[in-house]
CSV table of C-alpha atoms in Angstrom, one decimal:
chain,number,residue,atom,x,y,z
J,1,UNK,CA,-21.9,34.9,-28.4
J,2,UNK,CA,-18.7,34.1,-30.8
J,3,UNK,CA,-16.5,31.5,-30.0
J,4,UNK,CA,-13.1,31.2,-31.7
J,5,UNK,CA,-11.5,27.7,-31.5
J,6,UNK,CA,-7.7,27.8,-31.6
J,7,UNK,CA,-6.0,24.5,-33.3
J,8,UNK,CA,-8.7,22.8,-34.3
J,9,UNK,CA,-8.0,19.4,-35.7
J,10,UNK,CA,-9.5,17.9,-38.0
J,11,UNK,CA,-10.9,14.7,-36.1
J,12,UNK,CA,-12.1,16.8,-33.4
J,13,UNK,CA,-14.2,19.3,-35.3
J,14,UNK,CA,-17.0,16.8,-36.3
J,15,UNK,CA,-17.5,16.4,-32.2
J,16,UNK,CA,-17.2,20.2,-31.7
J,17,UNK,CA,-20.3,21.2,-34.1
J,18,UNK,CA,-22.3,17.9,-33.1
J,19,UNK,CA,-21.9,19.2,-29.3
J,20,UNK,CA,-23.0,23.3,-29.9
J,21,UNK,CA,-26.7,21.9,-29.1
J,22,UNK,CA,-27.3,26.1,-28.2
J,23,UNK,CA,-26.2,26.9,-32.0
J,24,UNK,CA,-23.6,29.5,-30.7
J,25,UNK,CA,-21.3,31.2,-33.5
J,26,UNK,CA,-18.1,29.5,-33.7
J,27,UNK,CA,-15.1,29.7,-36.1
J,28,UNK,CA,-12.4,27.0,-36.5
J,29,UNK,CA,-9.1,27.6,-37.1
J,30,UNK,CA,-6.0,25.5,-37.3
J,31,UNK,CA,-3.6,27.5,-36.1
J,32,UNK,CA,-2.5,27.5,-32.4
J,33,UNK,CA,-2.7,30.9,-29.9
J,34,UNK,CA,0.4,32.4,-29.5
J,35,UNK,CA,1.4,36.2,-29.5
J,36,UNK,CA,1.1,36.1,-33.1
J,37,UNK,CA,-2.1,34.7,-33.6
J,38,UNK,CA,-4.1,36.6,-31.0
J,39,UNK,CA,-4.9,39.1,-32.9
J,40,UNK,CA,-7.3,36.6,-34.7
J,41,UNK,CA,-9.6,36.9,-31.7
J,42,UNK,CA,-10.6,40.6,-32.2
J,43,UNK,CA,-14.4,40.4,-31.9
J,44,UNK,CA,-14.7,37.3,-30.2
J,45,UNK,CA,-15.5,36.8,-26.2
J,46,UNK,CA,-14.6,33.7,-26.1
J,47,UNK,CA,-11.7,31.6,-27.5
J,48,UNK,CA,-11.4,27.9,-27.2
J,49,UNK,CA,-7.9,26.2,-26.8
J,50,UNK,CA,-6.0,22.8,-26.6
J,51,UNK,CA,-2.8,22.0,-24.5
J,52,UNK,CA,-0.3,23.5,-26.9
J,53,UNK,CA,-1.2,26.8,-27.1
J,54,UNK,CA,0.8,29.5,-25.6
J,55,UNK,CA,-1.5,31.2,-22.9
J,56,UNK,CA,1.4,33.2,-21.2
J,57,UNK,CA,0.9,36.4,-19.5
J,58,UNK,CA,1.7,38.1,-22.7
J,59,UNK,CA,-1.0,36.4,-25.0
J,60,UNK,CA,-3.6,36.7,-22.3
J,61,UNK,CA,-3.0,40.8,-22.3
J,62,UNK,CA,-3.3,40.5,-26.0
J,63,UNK,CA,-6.5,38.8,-26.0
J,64,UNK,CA,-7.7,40.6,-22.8
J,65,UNK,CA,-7.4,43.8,-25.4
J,66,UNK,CA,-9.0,42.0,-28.6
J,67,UNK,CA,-12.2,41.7,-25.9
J,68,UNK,CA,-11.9,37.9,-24.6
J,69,UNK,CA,-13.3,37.4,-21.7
J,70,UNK,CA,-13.5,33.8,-20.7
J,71,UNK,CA,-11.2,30.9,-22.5
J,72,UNK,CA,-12.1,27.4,-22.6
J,73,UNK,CA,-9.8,24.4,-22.7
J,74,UNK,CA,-10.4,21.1,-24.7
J,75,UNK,CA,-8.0,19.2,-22.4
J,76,UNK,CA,-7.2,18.1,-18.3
J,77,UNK,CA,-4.0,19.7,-18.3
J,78,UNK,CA,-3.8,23.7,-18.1
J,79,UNK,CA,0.0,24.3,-17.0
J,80,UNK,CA,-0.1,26.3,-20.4
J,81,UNK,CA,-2.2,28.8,-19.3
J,82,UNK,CA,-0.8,31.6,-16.7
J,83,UNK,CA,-4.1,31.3,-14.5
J,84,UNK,CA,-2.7,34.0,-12.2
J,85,UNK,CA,-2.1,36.5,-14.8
J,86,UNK,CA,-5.7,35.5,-16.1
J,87,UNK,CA,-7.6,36.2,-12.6
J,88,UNK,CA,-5.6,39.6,-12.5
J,89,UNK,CA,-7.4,40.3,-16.3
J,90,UNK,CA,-10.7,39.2,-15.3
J,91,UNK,CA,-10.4,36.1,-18.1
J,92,UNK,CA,-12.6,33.1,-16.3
J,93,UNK,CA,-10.6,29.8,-17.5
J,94,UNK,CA,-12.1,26.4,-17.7
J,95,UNK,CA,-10.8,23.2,-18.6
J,96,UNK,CA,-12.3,19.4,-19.5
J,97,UNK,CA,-10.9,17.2,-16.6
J,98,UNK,CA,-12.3,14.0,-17.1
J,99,UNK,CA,-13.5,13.6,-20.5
J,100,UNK,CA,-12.0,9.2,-20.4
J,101,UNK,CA,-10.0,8.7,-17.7
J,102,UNK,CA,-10.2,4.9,-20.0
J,103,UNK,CA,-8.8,6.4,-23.0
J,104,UNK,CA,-5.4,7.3,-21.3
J,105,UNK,CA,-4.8,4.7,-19.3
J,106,UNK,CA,-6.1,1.9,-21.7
J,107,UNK,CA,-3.3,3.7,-24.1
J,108,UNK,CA,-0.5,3.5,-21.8
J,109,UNK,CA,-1.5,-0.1,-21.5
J,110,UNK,CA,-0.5,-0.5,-25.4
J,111,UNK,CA,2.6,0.8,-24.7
J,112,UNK,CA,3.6,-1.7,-22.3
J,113,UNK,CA,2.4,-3.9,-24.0
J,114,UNK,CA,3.7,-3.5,-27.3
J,115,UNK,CA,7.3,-2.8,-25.9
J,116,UNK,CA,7.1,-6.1,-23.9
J,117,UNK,CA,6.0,-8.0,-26.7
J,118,UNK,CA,7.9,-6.0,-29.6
J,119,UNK,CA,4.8,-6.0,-31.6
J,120,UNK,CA,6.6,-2.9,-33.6
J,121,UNK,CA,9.5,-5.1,-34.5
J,122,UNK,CA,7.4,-8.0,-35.1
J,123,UNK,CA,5.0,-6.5,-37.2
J,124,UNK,CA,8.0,-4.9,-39.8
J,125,UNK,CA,9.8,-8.4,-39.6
J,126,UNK,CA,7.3,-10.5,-40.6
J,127,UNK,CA,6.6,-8.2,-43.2
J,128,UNK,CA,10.3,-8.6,-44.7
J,129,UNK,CA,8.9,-12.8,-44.0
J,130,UNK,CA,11.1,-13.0,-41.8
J,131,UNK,CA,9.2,-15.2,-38.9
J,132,UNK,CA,11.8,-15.8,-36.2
J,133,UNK,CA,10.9,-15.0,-32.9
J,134,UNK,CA,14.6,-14.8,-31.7
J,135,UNK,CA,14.3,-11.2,-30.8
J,136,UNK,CA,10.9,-11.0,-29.7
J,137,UNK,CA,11.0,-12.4,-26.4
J,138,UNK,CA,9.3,-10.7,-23.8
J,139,UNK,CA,8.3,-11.4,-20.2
J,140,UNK,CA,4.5,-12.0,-17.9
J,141,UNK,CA,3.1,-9.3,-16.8
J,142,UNK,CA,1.7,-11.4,-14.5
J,143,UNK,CA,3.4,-10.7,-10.8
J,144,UNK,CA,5.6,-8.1,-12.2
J,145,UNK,CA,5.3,-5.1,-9.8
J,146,UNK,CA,3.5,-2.4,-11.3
J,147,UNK,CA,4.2,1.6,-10.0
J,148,UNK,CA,1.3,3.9,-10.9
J,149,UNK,CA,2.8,7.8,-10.3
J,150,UNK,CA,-0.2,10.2,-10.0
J,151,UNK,CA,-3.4,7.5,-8.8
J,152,UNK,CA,-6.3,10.1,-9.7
J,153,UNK,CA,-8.7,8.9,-12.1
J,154,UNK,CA,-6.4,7.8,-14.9
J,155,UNK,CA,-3.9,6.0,-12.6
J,156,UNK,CA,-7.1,4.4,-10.8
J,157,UNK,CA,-8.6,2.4,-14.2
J,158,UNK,CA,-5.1,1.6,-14.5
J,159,UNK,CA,-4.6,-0.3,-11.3
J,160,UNK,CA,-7.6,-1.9,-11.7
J,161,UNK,CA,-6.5,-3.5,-15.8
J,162,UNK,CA,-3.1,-4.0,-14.3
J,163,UNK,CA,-4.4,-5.9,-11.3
J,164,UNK,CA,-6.5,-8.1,-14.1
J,165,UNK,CA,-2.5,-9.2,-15.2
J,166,UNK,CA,-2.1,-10.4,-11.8
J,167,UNK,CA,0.3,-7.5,-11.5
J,168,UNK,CA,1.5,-6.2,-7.9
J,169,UNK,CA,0.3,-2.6,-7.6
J,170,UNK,CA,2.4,0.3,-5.8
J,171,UNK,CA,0.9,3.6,-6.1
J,172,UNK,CA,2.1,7.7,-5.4
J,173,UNK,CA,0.3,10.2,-4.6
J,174,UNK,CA,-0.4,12.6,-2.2
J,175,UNK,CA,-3.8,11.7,-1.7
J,176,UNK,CA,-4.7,7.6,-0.9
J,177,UNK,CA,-7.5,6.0,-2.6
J,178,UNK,CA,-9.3,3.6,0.3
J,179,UNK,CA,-11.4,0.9,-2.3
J,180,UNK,CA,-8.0,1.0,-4.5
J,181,UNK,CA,-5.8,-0.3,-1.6
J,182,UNK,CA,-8.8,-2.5,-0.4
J,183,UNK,CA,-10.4,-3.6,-4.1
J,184,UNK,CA,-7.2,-4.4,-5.7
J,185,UNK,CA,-4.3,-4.6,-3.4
J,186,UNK,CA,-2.9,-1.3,-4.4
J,187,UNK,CA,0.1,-0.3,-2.1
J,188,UNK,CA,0.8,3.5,-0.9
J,189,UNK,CA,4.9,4.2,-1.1
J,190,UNK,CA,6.9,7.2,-1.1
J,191,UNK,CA,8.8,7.8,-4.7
J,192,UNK,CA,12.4,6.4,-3.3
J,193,UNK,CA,10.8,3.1,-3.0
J,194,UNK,CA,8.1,2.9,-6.0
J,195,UNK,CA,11.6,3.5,-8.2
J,196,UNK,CA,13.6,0.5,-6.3
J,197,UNK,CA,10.9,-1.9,-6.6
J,198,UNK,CA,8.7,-1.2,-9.7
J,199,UNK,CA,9.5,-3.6,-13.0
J,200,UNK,CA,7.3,-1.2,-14.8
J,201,UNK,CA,6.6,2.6,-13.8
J,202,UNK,CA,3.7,4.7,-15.4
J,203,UNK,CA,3.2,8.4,-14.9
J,204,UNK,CA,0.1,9.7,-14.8
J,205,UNK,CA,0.5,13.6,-13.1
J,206,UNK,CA,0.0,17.1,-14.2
J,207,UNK,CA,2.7,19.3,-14.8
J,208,UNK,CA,3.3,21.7,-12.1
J,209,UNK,CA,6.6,23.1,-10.4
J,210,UNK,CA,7.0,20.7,-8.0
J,211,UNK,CA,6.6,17.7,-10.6
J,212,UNK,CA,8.6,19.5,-13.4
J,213,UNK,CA,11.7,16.9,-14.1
J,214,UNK,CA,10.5,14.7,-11.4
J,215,UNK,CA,11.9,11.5,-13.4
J,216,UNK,CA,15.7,12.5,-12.9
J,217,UNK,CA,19.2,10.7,-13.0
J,218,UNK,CA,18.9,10.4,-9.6
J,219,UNK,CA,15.9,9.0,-9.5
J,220,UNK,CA,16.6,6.7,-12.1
J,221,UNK,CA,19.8,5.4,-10.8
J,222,UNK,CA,17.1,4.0,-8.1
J,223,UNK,CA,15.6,2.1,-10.6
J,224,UNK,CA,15.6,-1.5,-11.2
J,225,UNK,CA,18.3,-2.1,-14.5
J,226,UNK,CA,15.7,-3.2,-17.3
J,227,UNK,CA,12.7,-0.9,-15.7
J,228,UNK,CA,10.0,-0.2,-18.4
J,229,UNK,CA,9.0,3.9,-18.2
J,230,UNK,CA,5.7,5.1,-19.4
J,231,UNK,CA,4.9,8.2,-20.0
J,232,UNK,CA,1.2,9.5,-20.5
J,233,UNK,CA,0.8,12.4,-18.7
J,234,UNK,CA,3.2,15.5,-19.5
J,235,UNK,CA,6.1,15.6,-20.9
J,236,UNK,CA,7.7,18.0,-18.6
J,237,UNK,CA,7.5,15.8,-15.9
J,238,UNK,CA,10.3,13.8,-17.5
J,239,UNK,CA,14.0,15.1,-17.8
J,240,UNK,CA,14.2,13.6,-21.6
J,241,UNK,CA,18.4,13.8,-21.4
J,242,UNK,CA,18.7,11.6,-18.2
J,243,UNK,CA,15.9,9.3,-20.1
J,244,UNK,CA,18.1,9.2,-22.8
J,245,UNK,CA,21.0,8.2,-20.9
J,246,UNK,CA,19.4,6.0,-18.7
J,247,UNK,CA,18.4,3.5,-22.2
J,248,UNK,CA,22.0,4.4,-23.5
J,249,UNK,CA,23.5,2.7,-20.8
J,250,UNK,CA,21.2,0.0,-20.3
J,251,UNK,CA,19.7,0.8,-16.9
J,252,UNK,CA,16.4,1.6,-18.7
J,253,UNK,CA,15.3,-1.2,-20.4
J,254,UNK,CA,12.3,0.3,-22.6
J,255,UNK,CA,10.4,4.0,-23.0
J,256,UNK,CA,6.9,4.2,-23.9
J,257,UNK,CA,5.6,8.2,-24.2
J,258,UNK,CA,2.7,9.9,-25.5
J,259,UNK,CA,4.2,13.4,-24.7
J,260,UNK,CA,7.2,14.9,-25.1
J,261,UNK,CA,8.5,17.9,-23.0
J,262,UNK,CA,9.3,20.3,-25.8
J,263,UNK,CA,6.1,18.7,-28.4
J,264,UNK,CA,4.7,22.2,-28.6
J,265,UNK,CA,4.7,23.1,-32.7
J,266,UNK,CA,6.1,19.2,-33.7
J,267,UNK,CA,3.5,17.1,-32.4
J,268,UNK,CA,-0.3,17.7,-33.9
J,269,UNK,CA,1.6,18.6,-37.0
J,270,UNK,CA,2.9,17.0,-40.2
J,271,UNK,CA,6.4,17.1,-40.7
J,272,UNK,CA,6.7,14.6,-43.2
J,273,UNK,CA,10.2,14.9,-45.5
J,274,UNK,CA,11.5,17.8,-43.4
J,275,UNK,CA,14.4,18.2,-41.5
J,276,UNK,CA,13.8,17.9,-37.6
J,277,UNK,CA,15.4,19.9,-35.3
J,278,UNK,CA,15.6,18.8,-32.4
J,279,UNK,CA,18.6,16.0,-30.7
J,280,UNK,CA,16.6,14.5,-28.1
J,281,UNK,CA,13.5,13.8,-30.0
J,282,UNK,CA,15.4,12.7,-33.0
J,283,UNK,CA,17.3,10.3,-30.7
J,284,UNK,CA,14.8,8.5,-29.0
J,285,UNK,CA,13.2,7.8,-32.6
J,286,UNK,CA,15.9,6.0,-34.0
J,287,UNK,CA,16.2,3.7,-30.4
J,288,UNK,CA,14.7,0.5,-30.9
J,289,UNK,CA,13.2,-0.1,-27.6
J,290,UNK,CA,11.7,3.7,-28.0
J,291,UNK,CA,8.0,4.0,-28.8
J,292,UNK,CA,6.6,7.0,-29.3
J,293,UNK,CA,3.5,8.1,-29.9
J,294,UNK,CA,1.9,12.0,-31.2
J,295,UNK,CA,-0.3,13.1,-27.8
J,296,UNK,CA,-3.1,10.6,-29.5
J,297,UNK,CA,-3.8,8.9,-25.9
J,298,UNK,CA,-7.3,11.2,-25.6
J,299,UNK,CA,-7.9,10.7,-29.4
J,300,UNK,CA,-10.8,8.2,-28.7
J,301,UNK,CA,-14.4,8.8,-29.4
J,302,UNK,CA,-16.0,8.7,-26.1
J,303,UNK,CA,-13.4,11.3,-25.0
J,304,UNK,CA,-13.5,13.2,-28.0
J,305,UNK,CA,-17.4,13.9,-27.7
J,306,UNK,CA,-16.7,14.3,-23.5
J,307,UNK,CA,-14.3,17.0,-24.2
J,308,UNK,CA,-16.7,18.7,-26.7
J,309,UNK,CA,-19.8,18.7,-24.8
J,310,UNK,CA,-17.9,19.9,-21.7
J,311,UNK,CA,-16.3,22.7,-23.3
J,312,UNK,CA,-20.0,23.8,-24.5
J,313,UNK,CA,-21.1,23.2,-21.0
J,314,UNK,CA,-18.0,25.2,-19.5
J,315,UNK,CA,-19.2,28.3,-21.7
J,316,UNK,CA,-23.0,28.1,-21.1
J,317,UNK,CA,-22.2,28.6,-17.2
J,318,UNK,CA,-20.1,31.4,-17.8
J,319,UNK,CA,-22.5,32.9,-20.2
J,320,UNK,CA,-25.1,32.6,-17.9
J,321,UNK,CA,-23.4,33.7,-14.9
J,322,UNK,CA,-23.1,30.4,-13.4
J,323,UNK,CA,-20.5,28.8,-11.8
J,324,UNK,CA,-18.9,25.6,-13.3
J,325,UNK,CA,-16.5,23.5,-11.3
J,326,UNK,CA,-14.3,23.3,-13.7
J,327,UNK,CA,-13.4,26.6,-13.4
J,328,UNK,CA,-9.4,27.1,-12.7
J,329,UNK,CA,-9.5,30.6,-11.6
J,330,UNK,CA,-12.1,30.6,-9.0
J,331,UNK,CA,-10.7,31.9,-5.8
J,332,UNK,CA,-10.1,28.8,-3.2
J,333,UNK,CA,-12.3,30.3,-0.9
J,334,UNK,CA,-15.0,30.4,-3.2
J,335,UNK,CA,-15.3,27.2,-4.2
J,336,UNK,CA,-15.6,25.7,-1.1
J,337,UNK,CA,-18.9,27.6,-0.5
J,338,UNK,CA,-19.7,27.5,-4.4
J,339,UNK,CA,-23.0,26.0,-5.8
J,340,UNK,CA,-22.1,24.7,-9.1
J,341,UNK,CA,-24.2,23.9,-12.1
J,342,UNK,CA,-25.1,21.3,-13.3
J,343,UNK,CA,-25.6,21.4,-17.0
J,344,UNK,CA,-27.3,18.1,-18.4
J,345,UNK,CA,-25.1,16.5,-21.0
J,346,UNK,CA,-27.3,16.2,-24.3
């Protein structure tokens, strides 16, 4: 079998060949699938690839013809991938859901944190020795009402270090998490309401149609003046202009993001000392109670070597005609009678 792993970086590819415990062929490259690029996977059956790459219909019919039949992805999130066009093709896709729910959440907790406490300002002051703290007051967390959008396994650690501030917890979803609301006090509410009462709101959702620009003016407008927004999930599920407006005007107070909803071909990617061409991003940059931060929330080690050995374990089932429940393009049917395997994690 030969793999080809589309933009590999460089702090993940350690993890990758530590994890290929079968000794399959694999070739790392940097560059990122796109119609362009596909052509690179001529030979290979399988291709490996991260959230920014381009899996369209149109890239998946060129790779369909270079002979790929199955396509791992090193990442949760998949709403880069055209799954329907792949089940036409016969591609089987696969993706590495829970790699550290820790590492994302324990990241949007820095956020908050270092906007609250404008550690970022502190830290460049004090090294201008300038030690005032006249601009560097923040508030407690503690009794500050907390909304968590998207309570799966990354919203869920973070009610539980949130409830350590002595934070209240409202939560959305469309799903209710029993031990969350009985463990740590965490409180179901519809989205109207989460906005109107949260003094910080974190979102932790994939990106799907129905979710796509779910933080709007109009939503915002319900928002407390001074709210705190995090964002650690997907870009797209934030309209970036309304965010934009909502801090020009003062109605939101500070923006924390890990994601950005046009990051494809800027973040991952050194840019240093040219020009960047793009308004919004360039604008939230140069806002002081912006903080923004390159997709790094997954960049920990535990996660890093989770993501690798499921994206080995993702390809052994296919190779060996087993079914993997991580499998996105299993029919619905099918998986409720499936019999996944289990592959033991070496």
């Amino acid at each position: 079998m030969k793999i080809l792993f589309y933009s590999t970086k460089d702090f993940e590819q350690p993890y990758l060949e530590t994890s290929n415990f079968r000794k399959e062929e694999i070739v790392f490259i940097k560059e990122a699938l796109s119609l362009q690029t596909a052509d690179k996977a001529k030979g290979f059956d399988t291709v490996s690839i991260f959230a920014g790459d381009d899996a369209s219909s149109a890239v998946l019919e060129a790779l369909h013809k270079n002979g790929v039949r199955f396509i791992a992805i090193r990442a949760a999130g998949y709403d880069n991938v055209d799954l329907k066009k792949a089940t036409e093709l016969g591609i089987v896709v696969a993706n590495a859901p829970e790699y550290s729910p820790y590492a994302i959440a324990e990241h949007a907790v820095a956020l908050i944190l270092a906007l609250n406490r404008k550690i970022i300002a502190a830290d460049k002051q004090v090294h201008q020795q300038n030690f005032t703290t006249s601009n560097l007051v923040g508030f407690d967390l503690n009794r500050k009402t907390v909304g968590i959008i998207g309570v799966g396994k990354i919203g869920g650690v973070l009610v539980k270090i949130m409830h350590g501030f002595g934070c209240r917890l409202l939560g959305y979803d469309i799903q209710e998490n029993k031990e969350l609301k009985e463990k740590y006090g965490l409180e179901y509410v519809d989205l109207p309401a989460l906005c109107r009462e949260a003094n910080i709101i974190s979102i932790h959702t994939s990106l799907t149609p129905g979710t796509r620009y779910m933080i709007n003016r109009k939503l915002i407008g319900l928002m407390q003046r001074g709210v705190m927004l995090i964002n650690t999930g997907r870009g797209g599920c934030m309209n970036t202009q309304d965010v934009i407006e909502g801090l020009e005007n003062g109605h939101i107070g500070s923006y924390g993001a890990d994601v950005y909803e046009n990051e494809r071909g800027v973040f991952f990617y050194d840019h240093s000392g040219k020009e960047l061409n793009d308004p919004m991003l360039k604008k939230l940059l140069s806002m002081p109670n912006v903080l923004t931060t390159p997709h790094q929330a997954f960049a920990t080690q535990e996660a890093l070597s989770n993501i690798a050995i499921t994206t080995f374990d993702n390809i052994e089932c296919w190779k060996n005609n087993k079914l993997s429940k991580n499998e996105l393009t299993m029919p619905a049917w099918q998986r409720e009678t499936a019999n996944f395997s289990e592959y033991e994690e070496l």
